[in-house]
mmCIF file of C-alpha atoms in Angstrom:
data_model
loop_
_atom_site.group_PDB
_atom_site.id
_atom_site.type_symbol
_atom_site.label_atom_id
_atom_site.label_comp_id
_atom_site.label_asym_id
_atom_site.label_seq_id
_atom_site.Cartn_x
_atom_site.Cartn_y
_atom_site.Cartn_z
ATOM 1 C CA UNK A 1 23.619 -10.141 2.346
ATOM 2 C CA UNK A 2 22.205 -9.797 -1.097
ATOM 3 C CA UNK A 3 23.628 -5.952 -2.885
ATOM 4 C CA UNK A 4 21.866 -3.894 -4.994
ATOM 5 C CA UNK A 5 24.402 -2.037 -7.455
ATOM 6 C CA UNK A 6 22.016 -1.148 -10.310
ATOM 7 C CA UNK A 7 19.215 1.453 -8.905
ATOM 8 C CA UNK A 8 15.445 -0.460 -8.928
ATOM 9 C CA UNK A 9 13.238 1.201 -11.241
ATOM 10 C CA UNK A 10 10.039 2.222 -8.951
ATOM 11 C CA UNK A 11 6.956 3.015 -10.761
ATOM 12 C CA UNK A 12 4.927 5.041 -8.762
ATOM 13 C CA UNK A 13 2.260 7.552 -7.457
ATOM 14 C CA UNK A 14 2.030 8.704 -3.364
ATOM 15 C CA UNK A 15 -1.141 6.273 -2.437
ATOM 16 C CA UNK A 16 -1.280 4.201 -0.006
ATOM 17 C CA UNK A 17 -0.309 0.845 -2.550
ATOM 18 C CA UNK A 18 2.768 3.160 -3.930
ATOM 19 C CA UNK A 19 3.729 3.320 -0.108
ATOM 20 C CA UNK A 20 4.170 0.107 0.278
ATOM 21 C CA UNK A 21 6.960 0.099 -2.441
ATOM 22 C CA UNK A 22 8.639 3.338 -1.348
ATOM 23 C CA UNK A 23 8.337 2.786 2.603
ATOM 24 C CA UNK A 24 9.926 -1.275 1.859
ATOM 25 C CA UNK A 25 13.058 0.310 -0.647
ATOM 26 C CA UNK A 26 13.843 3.356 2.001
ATOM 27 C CA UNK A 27 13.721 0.665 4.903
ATOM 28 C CA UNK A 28 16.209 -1.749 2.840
ATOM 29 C CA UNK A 29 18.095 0.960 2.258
ATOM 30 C CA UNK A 30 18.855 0.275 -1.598
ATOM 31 C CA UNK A 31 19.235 2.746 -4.425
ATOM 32 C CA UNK A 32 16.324 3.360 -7.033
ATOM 33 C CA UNK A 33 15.154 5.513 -9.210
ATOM 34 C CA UNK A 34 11.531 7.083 -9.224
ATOM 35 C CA UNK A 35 9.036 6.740 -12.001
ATOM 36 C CA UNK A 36 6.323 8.763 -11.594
ATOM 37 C CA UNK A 37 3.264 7.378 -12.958
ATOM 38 C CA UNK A 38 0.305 9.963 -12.705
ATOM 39 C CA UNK A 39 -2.746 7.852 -12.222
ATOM 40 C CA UNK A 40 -4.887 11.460 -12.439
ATOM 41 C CA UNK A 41 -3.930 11.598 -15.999
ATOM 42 C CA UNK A 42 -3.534 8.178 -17.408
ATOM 43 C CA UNK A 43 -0.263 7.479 -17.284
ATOM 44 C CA UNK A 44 -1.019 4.045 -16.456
ATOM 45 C CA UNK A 45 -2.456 2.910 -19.654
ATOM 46 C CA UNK A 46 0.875 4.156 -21.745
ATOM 47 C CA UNK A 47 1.504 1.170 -23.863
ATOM 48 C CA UNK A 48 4.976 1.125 -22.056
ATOM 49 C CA UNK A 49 3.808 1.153 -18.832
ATOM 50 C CA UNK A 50 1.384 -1.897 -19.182
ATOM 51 C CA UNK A 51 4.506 -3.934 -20.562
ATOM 52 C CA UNK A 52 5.583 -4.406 -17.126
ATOM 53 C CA UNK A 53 1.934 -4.035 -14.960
ATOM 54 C CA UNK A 54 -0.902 -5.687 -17.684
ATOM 55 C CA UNK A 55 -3.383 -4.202 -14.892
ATOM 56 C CA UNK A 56 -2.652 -0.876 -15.672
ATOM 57 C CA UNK A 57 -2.197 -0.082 -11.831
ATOM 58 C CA UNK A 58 1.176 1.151 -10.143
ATOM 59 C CA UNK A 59 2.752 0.050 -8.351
ATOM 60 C CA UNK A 60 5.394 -1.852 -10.009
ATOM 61 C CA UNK A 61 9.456 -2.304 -10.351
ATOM 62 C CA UNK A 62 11.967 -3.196 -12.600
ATOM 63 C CA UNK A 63 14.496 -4.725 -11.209
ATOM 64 C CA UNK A 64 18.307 -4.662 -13.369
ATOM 65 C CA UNK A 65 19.752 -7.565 -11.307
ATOM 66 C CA UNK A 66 17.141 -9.957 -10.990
ATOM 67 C CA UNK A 67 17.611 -13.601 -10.793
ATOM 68 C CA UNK A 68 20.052 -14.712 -12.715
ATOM 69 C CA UNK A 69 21.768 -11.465 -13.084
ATOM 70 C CA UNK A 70 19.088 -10.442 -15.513
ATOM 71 C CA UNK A 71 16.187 -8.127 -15.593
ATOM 72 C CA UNK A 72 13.049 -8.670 -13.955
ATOM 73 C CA UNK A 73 9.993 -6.568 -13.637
ATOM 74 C CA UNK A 74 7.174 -7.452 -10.726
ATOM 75 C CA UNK A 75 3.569 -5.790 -10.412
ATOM 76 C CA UNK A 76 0.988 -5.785 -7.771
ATOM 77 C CA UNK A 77 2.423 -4.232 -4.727
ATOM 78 C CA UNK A 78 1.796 -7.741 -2.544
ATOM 79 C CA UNK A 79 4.731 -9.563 -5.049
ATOM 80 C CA UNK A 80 6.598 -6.870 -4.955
ATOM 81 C CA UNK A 81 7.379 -6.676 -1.331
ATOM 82 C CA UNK A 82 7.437 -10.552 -1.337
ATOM 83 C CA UNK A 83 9.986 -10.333 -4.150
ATOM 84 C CA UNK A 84 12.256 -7.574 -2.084
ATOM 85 C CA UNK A 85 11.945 -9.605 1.001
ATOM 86 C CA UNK A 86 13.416 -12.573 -0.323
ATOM 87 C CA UNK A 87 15.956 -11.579 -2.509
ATOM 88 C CA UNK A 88 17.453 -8.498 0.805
ATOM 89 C CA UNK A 89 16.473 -11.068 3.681
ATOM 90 C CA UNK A 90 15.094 -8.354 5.378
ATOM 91 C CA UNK A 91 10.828 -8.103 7.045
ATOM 92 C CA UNK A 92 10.834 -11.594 5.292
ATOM 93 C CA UNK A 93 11.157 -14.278 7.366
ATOM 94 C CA UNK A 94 12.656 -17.778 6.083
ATOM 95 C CA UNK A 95 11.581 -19.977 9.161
ATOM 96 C CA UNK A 96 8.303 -21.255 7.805
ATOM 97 C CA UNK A 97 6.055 -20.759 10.933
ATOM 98 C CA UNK A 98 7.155 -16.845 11.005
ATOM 99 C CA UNK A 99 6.885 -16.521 7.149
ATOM 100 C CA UNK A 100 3.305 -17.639 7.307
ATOM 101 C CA UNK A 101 2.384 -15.570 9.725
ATOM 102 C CA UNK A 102 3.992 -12.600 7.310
ATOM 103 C CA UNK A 103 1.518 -13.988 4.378
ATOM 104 C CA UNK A 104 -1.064 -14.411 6.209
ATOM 105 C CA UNK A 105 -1.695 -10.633 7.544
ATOM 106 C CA UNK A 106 0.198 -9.559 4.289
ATOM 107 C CA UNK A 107 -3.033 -11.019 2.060
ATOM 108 C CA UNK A 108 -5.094 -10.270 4.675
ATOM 109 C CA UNK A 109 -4.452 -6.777 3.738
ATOM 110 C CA UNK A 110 -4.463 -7.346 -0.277
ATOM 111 C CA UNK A 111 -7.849 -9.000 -0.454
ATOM 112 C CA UNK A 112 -9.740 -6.930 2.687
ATOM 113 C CA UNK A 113 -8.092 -4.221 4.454
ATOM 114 C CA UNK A 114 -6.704 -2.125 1.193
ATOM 115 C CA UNK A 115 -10.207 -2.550 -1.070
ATOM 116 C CA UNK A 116 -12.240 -2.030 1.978
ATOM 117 C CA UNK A 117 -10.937 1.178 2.646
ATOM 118 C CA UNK A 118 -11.441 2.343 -0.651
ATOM 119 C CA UNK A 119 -14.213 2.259 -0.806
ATOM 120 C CA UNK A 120 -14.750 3.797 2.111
ATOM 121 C CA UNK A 121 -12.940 6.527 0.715
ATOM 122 C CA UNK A 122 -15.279 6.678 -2.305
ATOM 123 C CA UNK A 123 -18.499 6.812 -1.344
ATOM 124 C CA UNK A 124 -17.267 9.266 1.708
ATOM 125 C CA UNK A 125 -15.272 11.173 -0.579
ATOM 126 C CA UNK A 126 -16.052 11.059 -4.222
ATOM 127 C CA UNK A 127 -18.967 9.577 -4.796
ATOM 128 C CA UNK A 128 -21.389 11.942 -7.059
ATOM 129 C CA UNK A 129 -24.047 11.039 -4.409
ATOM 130 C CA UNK A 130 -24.376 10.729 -1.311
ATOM 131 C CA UNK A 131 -25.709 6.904 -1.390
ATOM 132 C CA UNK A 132 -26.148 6.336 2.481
ATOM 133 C CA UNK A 133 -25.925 2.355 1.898
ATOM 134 C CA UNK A 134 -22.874 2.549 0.508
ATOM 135 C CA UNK A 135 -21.128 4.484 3.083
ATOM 136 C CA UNK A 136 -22.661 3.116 5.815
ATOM 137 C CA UNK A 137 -21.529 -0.786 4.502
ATOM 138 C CA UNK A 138 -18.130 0.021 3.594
ATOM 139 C CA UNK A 139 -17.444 2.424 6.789
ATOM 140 C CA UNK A 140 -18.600 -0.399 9.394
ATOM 141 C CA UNK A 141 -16.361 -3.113 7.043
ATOM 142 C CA UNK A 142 -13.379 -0.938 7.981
ATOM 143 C CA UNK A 143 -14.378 -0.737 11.453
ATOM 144 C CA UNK A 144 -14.500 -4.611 11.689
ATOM 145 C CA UNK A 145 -11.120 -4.744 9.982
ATOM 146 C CA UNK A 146 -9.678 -2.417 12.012
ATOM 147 C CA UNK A 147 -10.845 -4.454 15.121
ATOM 148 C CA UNK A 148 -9.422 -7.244 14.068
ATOM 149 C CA UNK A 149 -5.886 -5.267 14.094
ATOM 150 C CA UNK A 150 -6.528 -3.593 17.331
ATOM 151 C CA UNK A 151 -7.301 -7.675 18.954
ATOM 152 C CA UNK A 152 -4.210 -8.918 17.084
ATOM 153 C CA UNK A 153 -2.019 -5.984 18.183
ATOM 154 C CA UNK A 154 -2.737 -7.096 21.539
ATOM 155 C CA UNK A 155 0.387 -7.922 23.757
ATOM 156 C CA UNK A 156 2.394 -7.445 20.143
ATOM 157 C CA UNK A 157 4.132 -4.991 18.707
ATOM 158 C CA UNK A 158 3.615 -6.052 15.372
ATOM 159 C CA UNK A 159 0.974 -8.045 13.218
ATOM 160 C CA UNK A 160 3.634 -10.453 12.595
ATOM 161 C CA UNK A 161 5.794 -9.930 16.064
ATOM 162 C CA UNK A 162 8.944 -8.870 14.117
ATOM 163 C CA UNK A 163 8.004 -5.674 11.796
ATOM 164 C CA UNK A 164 7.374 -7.167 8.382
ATOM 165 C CA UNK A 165 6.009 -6.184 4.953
ATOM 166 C CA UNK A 166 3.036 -7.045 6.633
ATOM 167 C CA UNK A 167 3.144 -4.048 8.994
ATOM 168 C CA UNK A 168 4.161 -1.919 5.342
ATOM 169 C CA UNK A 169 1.323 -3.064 3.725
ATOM 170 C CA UNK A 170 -1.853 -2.113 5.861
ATOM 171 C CA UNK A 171 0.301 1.152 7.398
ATOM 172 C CA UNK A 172 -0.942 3.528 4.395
ATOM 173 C CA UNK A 173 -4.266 2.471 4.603
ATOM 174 C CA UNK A 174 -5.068 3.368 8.209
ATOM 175 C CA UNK A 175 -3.355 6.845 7.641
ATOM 176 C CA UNK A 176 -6.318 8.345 6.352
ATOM 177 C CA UNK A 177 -8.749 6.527 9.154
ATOM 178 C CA UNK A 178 -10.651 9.933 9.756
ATOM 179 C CA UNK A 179 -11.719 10.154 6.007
ATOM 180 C CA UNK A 180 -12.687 6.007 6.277
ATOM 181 C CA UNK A 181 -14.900 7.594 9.337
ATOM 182 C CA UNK A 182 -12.302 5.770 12.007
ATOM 183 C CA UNK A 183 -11.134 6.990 15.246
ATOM 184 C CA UNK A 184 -7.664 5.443 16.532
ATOM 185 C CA UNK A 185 -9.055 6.299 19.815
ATOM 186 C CA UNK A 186 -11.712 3.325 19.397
ATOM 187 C CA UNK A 187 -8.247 1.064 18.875
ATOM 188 C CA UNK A 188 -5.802 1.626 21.255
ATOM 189 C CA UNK A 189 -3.542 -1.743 20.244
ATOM 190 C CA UNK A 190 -3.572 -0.451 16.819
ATOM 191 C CA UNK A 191 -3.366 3.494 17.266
ATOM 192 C CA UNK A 192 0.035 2.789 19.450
ATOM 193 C CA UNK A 193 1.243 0.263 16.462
ATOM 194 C CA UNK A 194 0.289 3.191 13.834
ATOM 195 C CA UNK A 195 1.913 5.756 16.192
ATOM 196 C CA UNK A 196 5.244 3.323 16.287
ATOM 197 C CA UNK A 197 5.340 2.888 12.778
ATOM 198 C CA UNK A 198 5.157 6.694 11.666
ATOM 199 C CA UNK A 199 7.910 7.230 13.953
ATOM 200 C CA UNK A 200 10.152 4.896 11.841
ATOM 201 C CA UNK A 201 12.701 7.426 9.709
ATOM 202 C CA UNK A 202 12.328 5.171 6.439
ATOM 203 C CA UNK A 203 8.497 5.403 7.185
ATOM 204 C CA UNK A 204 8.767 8.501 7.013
ATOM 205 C CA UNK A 205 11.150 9.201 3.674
ATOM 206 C CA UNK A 206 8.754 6.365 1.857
ATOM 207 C CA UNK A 207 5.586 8.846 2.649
ATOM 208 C CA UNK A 208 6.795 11.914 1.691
ATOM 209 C CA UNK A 209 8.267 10.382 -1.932
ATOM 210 C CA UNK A 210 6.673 12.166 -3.876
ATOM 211 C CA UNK A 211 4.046 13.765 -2.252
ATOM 212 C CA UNK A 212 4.799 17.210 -4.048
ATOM 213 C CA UNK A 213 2.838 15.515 -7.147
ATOM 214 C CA UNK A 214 -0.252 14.611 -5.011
ATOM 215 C CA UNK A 215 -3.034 16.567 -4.706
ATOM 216 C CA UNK A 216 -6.688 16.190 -3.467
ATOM 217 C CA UNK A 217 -8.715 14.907 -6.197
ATOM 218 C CA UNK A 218 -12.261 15.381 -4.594
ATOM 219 C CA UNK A 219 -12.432 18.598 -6.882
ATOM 220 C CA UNK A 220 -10.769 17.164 -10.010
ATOM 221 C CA UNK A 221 -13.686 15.740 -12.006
ATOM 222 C CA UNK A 222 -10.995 14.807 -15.140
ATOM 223 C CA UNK A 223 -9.008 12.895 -12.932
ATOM 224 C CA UNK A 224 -11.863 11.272 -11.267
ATOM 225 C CA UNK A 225 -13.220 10.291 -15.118
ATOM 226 C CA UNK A 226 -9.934 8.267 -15.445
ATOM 227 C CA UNK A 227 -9.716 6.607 -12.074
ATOM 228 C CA UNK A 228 -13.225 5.893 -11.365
ATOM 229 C CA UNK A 229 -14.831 5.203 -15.027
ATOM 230 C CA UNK A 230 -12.167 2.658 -16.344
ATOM 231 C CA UNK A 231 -13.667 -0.196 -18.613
ATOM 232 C CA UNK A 232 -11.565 -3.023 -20.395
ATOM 233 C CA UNK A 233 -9.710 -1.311 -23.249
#
């Protein structure tokens, strides 16, 4: 078993992508030390910052004992848990058939579940107007996705069988389901997986990391300037 004696740097902010990161270090159980990045402000376009994520978006790590024995640093929270999986051997499998079936709901999640949701959450939340074709395209997306959890959740516990980074990755997005206009109650498969998961001690450290510095930015215009009104720079 692969030891961690050097804390991971974590660069962070409590969102459902920064979860992934947190939730994956508390479950391995390995130290690191917290960066806040505060995406409200800008933080993530500090010339130091985009060193180590060139798409000025947390998450990201640097890790002192990378391959080699040398310093590494990862962005975009998908490589990152694929990174920590292989080097801890832990919600990674190495037999092929299982590891595919990790990647497989893993970018399932990166490329539909994660974007579809937020957008949901924008034109629900923070959209200036009210643009009913918006909300109305990206709410029923999520609904199909989330169908498509609730079918594959049936007869398994997880999306993967074994809990995986898989199970990590599309956990924060379906904790804010009522503000994506969801109810669990439509899923049952998936509301008892969600249920499971937030029972999980680690879950439950990785979610509150943090969370002091989070607060609800359907009010903060100045933060909303920087998040939502980002061209190349």
């Amino acid at each position: 078993m692969t030891t961690q004696t050097k804390p991971i740097e974590l660069y962070y902010w409590p969102t459902p992508n920064g979860w992934k990161i947190s939730i994956m270090l508390e479950e391995l159980g390995v130290p690191y030390d917290l960066k806040l990045v505060n995406i409200g402000k800008g933080e993530q376009f500090e010339p130091s910052f985009l060193k180590i994520a060139p798409n000025n978006r947390m998450p990201a790590i640097i890790d002192p004992e990378g391959p080699g024995g040398e310093p590494i640093s990862v962005f975009e929270s998908g490589a990152i848990l694929q990174y920590l999986g292989r080097k801890f051997g832990k919600f990674y499998p190495q037999d092929e058939r299982k590891r595919v079936a990790v990647e497989e709901w893993l970018f399932w999640q990166v490329g539909g579940l994660g974007p579809m949701a937020g957008q949901a959450h924008h034109f629900r939340q923070y959209a200036p107007e009210k643009i009913e074709y918006g909300i109305n395209r990206y709410t029923n997306e999520v609904n199909r996705l989330y169908g498509v959890m609730n079918r594959r959740l049936e007869g398994r516990d997880y999306l993967a069988d074994a809990y995986s980074i898989a199970d990590m990755a599309s956990f924060g997005w379906v904790v804010s389901h009522a503000n994506q206009g969801q109810d669990l109650n439509d899923f049952p498969n998936l509301k008892r997986w969600f249920e499971a998961i937030s029972a999980r001690p680690a879950v439950q450290r990785g979610r509150d990391l943090g969370k002091e510095a989070r607060r609800n930015l359907a009010d903060d215009k100045e933060a909303q300037k920087i998040l939502f009104g980002q061209r190349a720079r």
